[in-house]
PDB file of C-alpha atoms in Angstrom:
ATOM      1  CA  MET A   1       8.067  -1.369 -20.198  1.00  0.00           C
ATOM      2  CA  ASN A   2       5.162  -3.048 -22.034  1.00  0.00           C
ATOM      3  CA  ASP A   3       3.413  -3.809 -18.761  1.00  0.00           C
ATOM      4  CA  MET A   4       3.183  -0.138 -17.783  1.00  0.00           C
ATOM      5  CA  THR A   5       0.076   2.049 -17.918  1.00  0.00           C
ATOM      6  CA  ARG A   6       0.201   5.815 -18.236  1.00  0.00           C
ATOM      7  CA  TRP A   7      -1.882   7.827 -15.769  1.00  0.00           C
ATOM      8  CA  THR A   8      -2.820  11.451 -15.881  1.00  0.00           C
ATOM      9  CA  VAL A   9      -3.312  12.772 -12.379  1.00  0.00           C
ATOM     10  CA  SER A  10      -3.825  16.176 -10.853  1.00  0.00           C
ATOM     11  CA  VAL A  11      -2.474  17.244  -7.485  1.00  0.00           C
ATOM     12  CA  SER A  12      -2.278  20.561  -5.721  1.00  0.00           C
ATOM     13  CA  LYS A  13       0.723  22.773  -6.392  1.00  0.00           C
ATOM     14  CA  ASN A  14       1.753  22.365  -2.734  1.00  0.00           C
ATOM     15  CA  THR A  15       1.737  18.577  -3.036  1.00  0.00           C
ATOM     16  CA  ASP A  16       3.743  18.745  -6.257  1.00  0.00           C
ATOM     17  CA  ILE A  17       6.379  20.962  -4.671  1.00  0.00           C
ATOM     18  CA  ALA A  18       6.532  18.847  -1.517  1.00  0.00           C
ATOM     19  CA  VAL A  19       6.973  15.551  -3.391  1.00  0.00           C
ATOM     20  CA  ARG A  20       9.511  16.910  -5.861  1.00  0.00           C
ATOM     21  CA  SER A  21      11.476  18.533  -3.021  1.00  0.00           C
ATOM     22  CA  PHE A  22      11.371  15.282  -1.057  1.00  0.00           C
ATOM     23  CA  LEU A  23      12.681  13.318  -4.049  1.00  0.00           C
ATOM     24  CA  ALA A  24      15.353  15.907  -4.857  1.00  0.00           C
ATOM     25  CA  GLN A  25      16.642  15.907  -1.274  1.00  0.00           C
ATOM     26  CA  ARG A  26      17.242  12.190  -1.644  1.00  0.00           C
ATOM     27  CA  GLY A  27      19.030  12.511  -4.972  1.00  0.00           C
ATOM     28  CA  MET A  28      16.148  11.133  -6.975  1.00  0.00           C
ATOM     29  CA  LYS A  29      15.440  12.292 -10.503  1.00  0.00           C
ATOM     30  CA  LYS A  30      12.261  13.131 -12.403  1.00  0.00           C
ATOM     31  CA  GLY A  31      11.745   9.505 -13.505  1.00  0.00           C
ATOM     32  CA  ASP A  32      11.698   8.401  -9.881  1.00  0.00           C
ATOM     33  CA  LEU A  33       8.365  10.187  -9.381  1.00  0.00           C
ATOM     34  CA  SER A  34       6.503   7.344 -11.091  1.00  0.00           C
ATOM     35  CA  ARG A  35       8.159   4.723  -8.891  1.00  0.00           C
ATOM     36  CA  PHE A  36       7.455   6.821  -5.797  1.00  0.00           C
ATOM     37  CA  ILE A  37       3.774   7.164  -6.712  1.00  0.00           C
ATOM     38  CA  GLU A  38       3.431   3.459  -7.492  1.00  0.00           C
ATOM     39  CA  GLU A  39       4.942   2.501  -4.143  1.00  0.00           C
ATOM     40  CA  ALA A  40       2.722   5.013  -2.314  1.00  0.00           C
ATOM     41  CA  VAL A  41      -0.388   3.653  -4.028  1.00  0.00           C
ATOM     42  CA  LYS A  42       0.539   0.065  -3.154  1.00  0.00           C
ATOM     43  CA  TRP A  43       1.008   1.007   0.509  1.00  0.00           C
ATOM     44  CA  ARG A  44      -2.324   2.876   0.553  1.00  0.00           C
ATOM     45  CA  VAL A  45      -4.163  -0.077  -0.994  1.00  0.00           C
ATOM     46  CA  LEU A  46      -2.592  -2.401   1.585  1.00  0.00           C
ATOM     47  CA  ASP A  47      -3.552  -0.020   4.403  1.00  0.00           C
ATOM     48  CA  GLN A  48      -7.155   0.199   3.202  1.00  0.00           C
ATOM     49  CA  THR A  49      -7.370  -3.592   2.784  1.00  0.00           C
ATOM     50  CA  ILE A  50      -6.086  -4.156   6.315  1.00  0.00           C
ATOM     51  CA  THR A  51      -8.485  -1.548   7.716  1.00  0.00           C
ATOM     52  CA  GLU A  52     -11.437  -3.221   5.970  1.00  0.00           C
ATOM     53  CA  ALA A  53     -10.385  -6.676   7.181  1.00  0.00           C
ATOM     54  CA  ARG A  54     -10.029  -5.459  10.759  1.00  0.00           C
ATOM     55  CA  GLY A  55     -13.453  -3.866  10.561  1.00  0.00           C
ATOM     56  CA  LYS A  56     -15.033  -7.185   9.652  1.00  0.00           C
ATOM     57  CA  PHE A  57     -13.683  -8.788  12.830  1.00  0.00           C
ATOM     58  CA  GLU A  58     -14.131  -5.912  15.288  1.00  0.00           C
ATOM     59  CA  ASP A  59     -17.173  -7.496  16.934  1.00  0.00           C
ATOM     60  CA  MET A  60     -15.388 -10.826  17.490  1.00  0.00           C
ATOM     61  CA  ALA A  61     -14.027 -11.656  20.942  1.00  0.00           C
ATOM     62  CA  PRO A  62     -10.206 -11.569  21.082  1.00  0.00           C
ATOM     63  CA  ASP A  63      -9.939 -15.222  22.136  1.00  0.00           C
ATOM     64  CA  GLU A  64     -12.237 -16.288  19.328  1.00  0.00           C
ATOM     65  CA  LEU A  65     -10.219 -14.266  16.830  1.00  0.00           C
ATOM     66  CA  ASP A  66      -6.939 -15.766  18.083  1.00  0.00           C
ATOM     67  CA  ALA A  67      -8.387 -19.259  17.660  1.00  0.00           C
ATOM     68  CA  LEU A  68      -9.569 -18.443  14.133  1.00  0.00           C
ATOM     69  CA  ILE A  69      -6.128 -17.088  13.209  1.00  0.00           C
ATOM     70  CA  GLY A  70      -4.464 -20.161  14.728  1.00  0.00           C
ATOM     71  CA  GLU A  71      -6.661 -22.449  12.625  1.00  0.00           C
ATOM     72  CA  ALA A  72      -5.870 -20.479   9.467  1.00  0.00           C
ATOM     73  CA  VAL A  73      -2.128 -20.594  10.156  1.00  0.00           C
ATOM     74  CA  ALA A  74      -2.246 -24.331  10.838  1.00  0.00           C
ATOM     75  CA  ALA A  75      -4.187 -24.933   7.631  1.00  0.00           C
ATOM     76  CA  ALA A  76      -1.736 -22.824   5.634  1.00  0.00           C
ATOM     77  CA  ARG A  77       1.197 -24.827   7.019  1.00  0.00           C
ATOM     78  CA  GLN A  78      -0.303 -28.137   5.928  1.00  0.00           C
ATOM     79  CA  PRO A  79       1.457 -29.618   2.893  1.00  0.00           C
ATOM     80  CA  ALA A  80      -0.515 -29.343  -0.333  1.00  0.00           C
ATOM     81  CA  ALA A  81      -2.309 -32.530  -1.282  1.00  0.00           C
TER      82      ALA A  81
END
Protein backbone atom coordinates (compact mmCIF):
# COMPACT_ATOMS: atom_id res chain seq x y z
CA MET A 1 0.00 0.00 0.00
CA ASN A 2 3.00 2.35 -0.32
CA ASP A 3 1.68 3.74 -3.59
CA MET A 4 -1.55 4.98 -2.00
CA THR A 5 -2.41 8.58 -1.14
CA ARG A 6 -4.90 9.54 1.53
CA TRP A 7 -7.59 12.05 0.57
CA THR A 8 -9.92 13.98 2.79
CA VAL A 9 -13.12 14.75 0.94
CA SER A 10 -16.47 16.18 1.89
CA VAL A 11 -19.77 15.11 0.37
CA SER A 12 -23.36 15.83 1.23
CA LYS A 13 -25.07 13.59 3.77
CA ASN A 14 -27.44 12.41 1.01
CA THR A 15 -24.54 11.36 -1.20
CA ASP A 16 -22.88 9.55 1.70
CA ILE A 17 -26.04 7.62 2.50
CA ALA A 18 -26.69 6.80 -1.16
CA VAL A 19 -23.17 5.49 -1.79
CA ARG A 20 -22.97 3.49 1.43
CA SER A 21 -26.42 2.01 0.77
CA PHE A 22 -25.41 1.14 -2.79
CA LEU A 23 -22.25 -0.61 -1.56
CA ALA A 24 -24.07 -2.41 1.25
CA GLN A 25 -26.74 -3.73 -1.14
CA ARG A 26 -23.96 -5.35 -3.12
CA GLY A 27 -22.29 -6.90 -0.09
CA MET A 28 -19.40 -4.49 -0.09
CA LYS A 29 -17.71 -3.40 3.12
CA LYS A 30 -16.41 -0.08 4.40
CA GLY A 31 -12.98 -0.59 2.79
CA ASP A 32 -14.62 -0.93 -0.61
CA LEU A 33 -15.58 2.76 -0.52
CA SER A 34 -12.04 3.77 -1.47
CA ARG A 35 -11.97 1.40 -4.43
CA PHE A 36 -15.42 2.60 -5.52
CA ILE A 37 -14.32 6.25 -5.38
CA GLU A 38 -11.09 5.54 -7.25
CA GLU A 39 -12.96 3.75 -10.03
CA ALA A 40 -15.55 6.55 -10.23
CA VAL A 41 -12.81 9.18 -10.47
CA LYS A 42 -11.02 7.26 -13.23
CA TRP A 43 -14.26 7.00 -15.23
CA ARG A 44 -14.96 10.72 -14.76
CA VAL A 45 -11.46 11.68 -15.89
CA LEU A 46 -11.84 9.46 -18.96
CA ASP A 47 -15.25 10.99 -19.71
CA GLN A 48 -13.89 14.54 -19.43
CA THR A 49 -10.87 13.68 -21.59
CA ILE A 50 -13.09 12.21 -24.30
CA THR A 51 -15.43 15.22 -24.16
CA GLU A 52 -12.48 17.61 -24.55
CA ALA A 53 -11.04 15.60 -27.44
CA ARG A 54 -14.39 15.52 -29.23
CA GLY A 55 -14.72 19.26 -28.77
CA LYS A 56 -11.43 19.86 -30.55
CA PHE A 57 -12.69 18.04 -33.65
CA GLU A 58 -16.31 19.23 -33.72
CA ASP A 59 -15.69 21.66 -36.58
CA MET A 60 -14.04 19.00 -38.75
CA ALA A 61 -16.04 17.38 -41.56
CA PRO A 62 -16.95 13.74 -40.82
CA ASP A 63 -15.10 12.43 -43.88
CA GLU A 64 -12.00 14.39 -42.97
CA LEU A 65 -12.16 13.08 -39.41
CA ASP A 66 -12.57 9.48 -40.62
CA ALA A 67 -9.52 9.89 -42.85
CA LEU A 68 -7.49 11.33 -39.96
CA ILE A 69 -8.51 8.43 -37.70
CA GLY A 70 -7.67 5.93 -40.45
CA GLU A 71 -4.19 7.44 -40.81
CA ALA A 72 -3.62 7.31 -37.05
CA VAL A 73 -4.74 3.67 -36.86
CA ALA A 74 -2.51 2.71 -39.79
CA ALA A 75 0.46 4.47 -38.21
CA ALA A 76 -0.18 2.76 -34.87
CA ARG A 77 -0.26 -0.65 -36.57
CA GLN A 78 3.13 -0.13 -38.20
CA PRO A 79 5.89 -2.17 -36.55
CA ALA A 80 8.25 -0.13 -34.39
CA ALA A 81 11.51 0.71 -36.10
